[in-house]
Amino acid sequence: MKITIIAVGQRMPDWVTTAWQDYSQRLPADYALELKEIKPEPRTTGKTVEQMMAAEAKRIEQAIPTHAHVVALDERGRALTTMQLAEQLQRWRDQSQDIAIIIGGPDGLDANLKQRCAQKIRLSDLTLPHPMVRVLLAEQLYRAWSINHHHPYHRS
């Protein structure tokens, strides 16, 4: 199973890159975690928020792997506990699905793109900075894997 994280935003601080690499490398090869960074639309062009999100959506759609089960991170998405994420990860695995999880830009995700996603989930009721979302998502996917494989990381 391949898990592709498609995130709007580039040039993250070093701590984000370091943390991302740490968690993504902890996952075994049969749970490959890949990050595809999407160039954000410039916020100084006079475009409306909707136009900027639509432009980002086009770039996101190009990055989605063929036949992937697409999940949007969205503030109005379904809240999952860590145990529920572990169960979801196992279902995806059992169905031999590659997964694409989308993290939107500063203004969120285009409404049409969200409608086309098979699932919408949220990581927290809190508003999180985009760099933190990448790290938190990678950590939670690793934690979910560790639960499913009875690895001691979850108990630490």
PDB file of C-alpha atoms in Angstrom:
ATOM      1  CA  MET A   1       0.000   0.000   0.000  1.00  0.00           C
ATOM      2  CA  LYS A   2       1.265   3.443  -0.886  1.00  0.00           C
ATOM      3  CA  ILE A   3       0.156   6.513   1.032  1.00  0.00           C
ATOM      4  CA  THR A   4       0.687   9.785  -0.810  1.00  0.00           C
ATOM      5  CA  ILE A   5       0.342  13.014   1.123  1.00  0.00           C
ATOM      6  CA  ILE A   6      -0.376  15.892  -1.237  1.00  0.00           C
ATOM      7  CA  ALA A   7       0.238  19.155   0.576  1.00  0.00           C
ATOM      8  CA  VAL A   8      -0.078  22.697  -0.680  1.00  0.00           C
ATOM      9  CA  GLY A   9       3.038  24.546   0.405  1.00  0.00           C
ATOM     10  CA  GLN A  10       6.745  24.413  -0.221  1.00  0.00           C
ATOM     11  CA  ARG A  11       9.909  25.457   1.574  1.00  0.00           C
ATOM     12  CA  MET A  12       9.018  24.183   5.013  1.00  0.00           C
ATOM     13  CA  PRO A  13      11.207  24.894   8.035  1.00  0.00           C
ATOM     14  CA  ASP A  14      13.981  22.376   8.695  1.00  0.00           C
ATOM     15  CA  TRP A  15      12.200  20.939  11.735  1.00  0.00           C
ATOM     16  CA  VAL A  16       9.239  19.956   9.520  1.00  0.00           C
ATOM     17  CA  THR A  17      11.464  18.169   7.016  1.00  0.00           C
ATOM     18  CA  THR A  18      13.351  16.404   9.802  1.00  0.00           C
ATOM     19  CA  ALA A  19      10.188  15.256  11.591  1.00  0.00           C
ATOM     20  CA  TRP A  20       8.519  14.191   8.320  1.00  0.00           C
ATOM     21  CA  GLN A  21      11.536  12.115   7.334  1.00  0.00           C
ATOM     22  CA  ASP A  22      11.732  10.531  10.771  1.00  0.00           C
ATOM     23  CA  TYR A  23       8.136   9.284  10.770  1.00  0.00           C
ATOM     24  CA  SER A  24       7.957   8.385   7.091  1.00  0.00           C
ATOM     25  CA  GLN A  25      11.142   6.296   7.378  1.00  0.00           C
ATOM     26  CA  ARG A  26       9.779   4.427  10.392  1.00  0.00           C
ATOM     27  CA  LEU A  27       6.998   2.938   8.292  1.00  0.00           C
ATOM     28  CA  PRO A  28       7.908  -0.307   6.521  1.00  0.00           C
ATOM     29  CA  ALA A  29       8.227  -0.416   2.748  1.00  0.00           C
ATOM     30  CA  ASP A  30       4.808  -2.026   2.353  1.00  0.00           C
ATOM     31  CA  TYR A  31       3.296   1.152   3.872  1.00  0.00           C
ATOM     32  CA  ALA A  32       5.292   3.573   1.738  1.00  0.00           C
ATOM     33  CA  LEU A  33       4.644   7.189   2.702  1.00  0.00           C
ATOM     34  CA  GLU A  34       5.387   9.807   0.039  1.00  0.00           C
ATOM     35  CA  LEU A  35       5.031  13.577   0.181  1.00  0.00           C
ATOM     36  CA  LYS A  36       4.136  15.614  -2.899  1.00  0.00           C
ATOM     37  CA  GLU A  37       4.399  19.339  -2.317  1.00  0.00           C
ATOM     38  CA  ILE A  38       2.152  21.572  -4.397  1.00  0.00           C
ATOM     39  CA  LYS A  39       3.088  25.129  -5.266  1.00  0.00           C
ATOM     40  CA  PRO A  40       0.646  27.503  -3.566  1.00  0.00           C
ATOM     41  CA  GLU A  41      -1.081  30.111  -5.674  1.00  0.00           C
ATOM     42  CA  PRO A  42       0.465  33.549  -5.025  1.00  0.00           C
ATOM     43  CA  ARG A  43      -1.696  35.604  -2.685  1.00  0.00           C
ATOM     44  CA  THR A  44      -0.675  38.901  -4.284  1.00  0.00           C
ATOM     45  CA  THR A  45      -2.199  38.515  -7.759  1.00  0.00           C
ATOM     46  CA  GLY A  46      -5.600  40.058  -7.048  1.00  0.00           C
ATOM     47  CA  LYS A  47      -7.396  36.759  -7.573  1.00  0.00           C
ATOM     48  CA  THR A  48     -10.332  35.846  -5.384  1.00  0.00           C
ATOM     49  CA  VAL A  49      -9.914  33.144  -2.757  1.00  0.00           C
ATOM     50  CA  GLU A  50     -12.078  30.855  -4.893  1.00  0.00           C
ATOM     51  CA  GLN A  51      -9.853  31.427  -7.940  1.00  0.00           C
ATOM     52  CA  MET A  52      -6.715  30.701  -5.922  1.00  0.00           C
ATOM     53  CA  MET A  53      -8.173  27.488  -4.477  1.00  0.00           C
ATOM     54  CA  ALA A  54      -9.355  26.403  -7.955  1.00  0.00           C
ATOM     55  CA  ALA A  55      -5.838  26.916  -9.347  1.00  0.00           C
ATOM     56  CA  GLU A  56      -4.347  24.913  -6.470  1.00  0.00           C
ATOM     57  CA  ALA A  57      -6.988  22.202  -7.007  1.00  0.00           C
ATOM     58  CA  LYS A  58      -5.796  21.710 -10.592  1.00  0.00           C
ATOM     59  CA  ARG A  59      -2.234  21.157  -9.381  1.00  0.00           C
ATOM     60  CA  ILE A  60      -3.470  18.828  -6.621  1.00  0.00           C
ATOM     61  CA  GLU A  61      -5.497  16.740  -9.089  1.00  0.00           C
ATOM     62  CA  GLN A  62      -2.415  16.283 -11.281  1.00  0.00           C
ATOM     63  CA  ALA A  63      -0.524  14.927  -8.265  1.00  0.00           C
ATOM     64  CA  ILE A  64      -3.148  12.330  -7.268  1.00  0.00           C
ATOM     65  CA  PRO A  65      -1.972   8.847  -8.202  1.00  0.00           C
ATOM     66  CA  THR A  66      -4.213   6.926 -10.602  1.00  0.00           C
ATOM     67  CA  HIS A  67      -6.819   4.785  -8.827  1.00  0.00           C
ATOM     68  CA  ALA A  68      -5.959   6.162  -5.386  1.00  0.00           C
ATOM     69  CA  HIS A  69      -8.623   6.428  -2.706  1.00  0.00           C
ATOM     70  CA  VAL A  70      -8.670  10.200  -2.108  1.00  0.00           C
ATOM     71  CA  VAL A  71      -9.104  11.649   1.376  1.00  0.00           C
ATOM     72  CA  ALA A  72      -9.331  15.360   2.123  1.00  0.00           C
ATOM     73  CA  LEU A  73      -8.211  16.837   5.400  1.00  0.00           C
ATOM     74  CA  ASP A  74     -10.969  19.290   6.173  1.00  0.00           C
ATOM     75  CA  GLU A  75     -12.052  21.156   9.270  1.00  0.00           C
ATOM     76  CA  ARG A  76     -15.600  19.863   8.740  1.00  0.00           C
ATOM     77  CA  GLY A  77     -14.476  16.298   8.084  1.00  0.00           C
ATOM     78  CA  ARG A  78     -15.123  13.320  10.312  1.00  0.00           C
ATOM     79  CA  ALA A  79     -13.127  13.356  13.521  1.00  0.00           C
ATOM     80  CA  LEU A  80     -11.221  10.143  14.141  1.00  0.00           C
ATOM     81  CA  THR A  81      -9.613   8.883  17.288  1.00  0.00           C
ATOM     82  CA  THR A  82      -6.212   7.298  16.899  1.00  0.00           C
ATOM     83  CA  MET A  83      -7.809   3.863  17.280  1.00  0.00           C
ATOM     84  CA  GLN A  84     -10.353   4.692  14.559  1.00  0.00           C
ATOM     85  CA  LEU A  85      -7.529   5.837  12.266  1.00  0.00           C
ATOM     86  CA  ALA A  86      -5.767   2.533  12.931  1.00  0.00           C
ATOM     87  CA  GLU A  87      -8.948   0.669  11.978  1.00  0.00           C
ATOM     88  CA  GLN A  88      -9.308   2.805   8.831  1.00  0.00           C
ATOM     89  CA  LEU A  89      -5.691   2.202   7.881  1.00  0.00           C
ATOM     90  CA  GLN A  90      -6.267  -1.550   8.227  1.00  0.00           C
ATOM     91  CA  ARG A  91      -9.413  -1.375   6.042  1.00  0.00           C
ATOM     92  CA  TRP A  92      -7.479   0.468   3.336  1.00  0.00           C
ATOM     93  CA  ARG A  93      -4.756  -2.154   3.602  1.00  0.00           C
ATOM     94  CA  ASP A  94      -7.251  -5.042   3.456  1.00  0.00           C
ATOM     95  CA  GLN A  95      -8.788  -3.525   0.317  1.00  0.00           C
ATOM     96  CA  SER A  96      -5.339  -3.126  -1.273  1.00  0.00           C
ATOM     97  CA  GLN A  97      -5.991   0.556  -1.801  1.00  0.00           C
ATOM     98  CA  ASP A  98      -3.391   3.193  -2.412  1.00  0.00           C
ATOM     99  CA  ILE A  99      -4.330   6.320  -0.525  1.00  0.00           C
ATOM    100  CA  ALA A 100      -3.921  10.015  -1.344  1.00  0.00           C
ATOM    101  CA  ILE A 101      -4.480  12.395   1.559  1.00  0.00           C
ATOM    102  CA  ILE A 102      -4.794  16.057   0.620  1.00  0.00           C
ATOM    103  CA  ILE A 103      -3.738  18.978   2.812  1.00  0.00           C
ATOM    104  CA  GLY A 104      -5.013  22.268   1.419  1.00  0.00           C
ATOM    105  CA  GLY A 105      -3.418  25.684   1.347  1.00  0.00           C
ATOM    106  CA  PRO A 106      -3.929  28.696   3.612  1.00  0.00           C
ATOM    107  CA  ASP A 107      -7.520  29.110   2.440  1.00  0.00           C
ATOM    108  CA  GLY A 108      -8.382  25.410   2.484  1.00  0.00           C
ATOM    109  CA  LEU A 109      -9.469  23.208  -0.396  1.00  0.00           C
ATOM    110  CA  ASP A 110     -11.595  24.003  -3.422  1.00  0.00           C
ATOM    111  CA  ALA A 111     -15.231  22.960  -2.812  1.00  0.00           C
ATOM    112  CA  ASN A 112     -15.436  20.958  -6.058  1.00  0.00           C
ATOM    113  CA  LEU A 113     -12.272  19.062  -5.192  1.00  0.00           C
ATOM    114  CA  LYS A 114     -13.599  18.240  -1.720  1.00  0.00           C
ATOM    115  CA  GLN A 115     -16.824  16.915  -3.253  1.00  0.00           C
ATOM    116  CA  ARG A 116     -14.840  14.485  -5.396  1.00  0.00           C
ATOM    117  CA  CYS A 117     -12.960  13.066  -2.416  1.00  0.00           C
ATOM    118  CA  ALA A 118     -14.108   9.678  -1.151  1.00  0.00           C
ATOM    119  CA  GLN A 119     -13.634  10.756   2.468  1.00  0.00           C
ATOM    120  CA  LYS A 120     -13.151  13.890   4.504  1.00  0.00           C
ATOM    121  CA  ILE A 121     -11.456  13.684   7.880  1.00  0.00           C
ATOM    122  CA  ARG A 122     -10.011  16.146  10.340  1.00  0.00           C
ATOM    123  CA  LEU A 123      -7.052  15.773  12.614  1.00  0.00           C
ATOM    124  CA  SER A 124      -8.219  18.147  15.318  1.00  0.00           C
ATOM    125  CA  ASP A 125     -10.862  20.642  16.314  1.00  0.00           C
ATOM    126  CA  LEU A 126      -7.976  23.080  16.733  1.00  0.00           C
ATOM    127  CA  THR A 127      -6.683  25.181  13.868  1.00  0.00           C
ATOM    128  CA  LEU A 128      -3.193  23.899  13.170  1.00  0.00           C
ATOM    129  CA  PRO A 129      -0.409  25.545  11.169  1.00  0.00           C
ATOM    130  CA  HIS A 130       0.168  23.782   7.851  1.00  0.00           C
ATOM    131  CA  PRO A 131       3.724  22.682   8.675  1.00  0.00           C
ATOM    132  CA  MET A 132       2.441  21.070  11.882  1.00  0.00           C
ATOM    133  CA  VAL A 133      -0.307  19.217  10.004  1.00  0.00           C
ATOM    134  CA  ARG A 134       2.233  17.328   7.892  1.00  0.00           C
ATOM    135  CA  VAL A 135       4.156  16.218  10.939  1.00  0.00           C
ATOM    136  CA  LEU A 136       1.050  15.339  12.945  1.00  0.00           C
ATOM    137  CA  LEU A 137      -0.410  13.341  10.059  1.00  0.00           C
ATOM    138  CA  ALA A 138       2.826  11.382   9.523  1.00  0.00           C
ATOM    139  CA  GLU A 139       3.082  10.666  13.251  1.00  0.00           C
ATOM    140  CA  GLN A 140      -0.530   9.525  13.486  1.00  0.00           C
ATOM    141  CA  LEU A 141      -0.178   7.241  10.462  1.00  0.00           C
ATOM    142  CA  TYR A 142       2.903   5.703  12.060  1.00  0.00           C
ATOM    143  CA  ARG A 143       1.058   5.378  15.378  1.00  0.00           C
ATOM    144  CA  ALA A 144      -1.909   3.744  13.609  1.00  0.00           C
ATOM    145  CA  TRP A 145       0.462   1.282  11.950  1.00  0.00           C
ATOM    146  CA  SER A 146       2.118   0.564  15.318  1.00  0.00           C
ATOM    147  CA  ILE A 147      -1.278  -0.195  16.884  1.00  0.00           C
ATOM    148  CA  ASN A 148      -2.196  -2.580  14.087  1.00  0.00           C
ATOM    149  CA  HIS A 149       1.150  -4.375  14.325  1.00  0.00           C
ATOM    150  CA  HIS A 150       1.391  -4.425  18.143  1.00  0.00           C
ATOM    151  CA  HIS A 151       4.519  -2.327  18.027  1.00  0.00           C
ATOM    152  CA  PRO A 152       5.484  -0.785  21.385  1.00  0.00           C
ATOM    153  CA  TYR A 153       5.592   2.793  20.003  1.00  0.00           C
ATOM    154  CA  HIS A 154       1.888   3.316  20.734  1.00  0.00           C
ATOM    155  CA  ARG A 155       2.380   2.555  24.423  1.00  0.00           C
ATOM    156  CA  SER A 156       5.246   5.011  24.870  1.00  0.00           C
TER     157      SER A 156
END
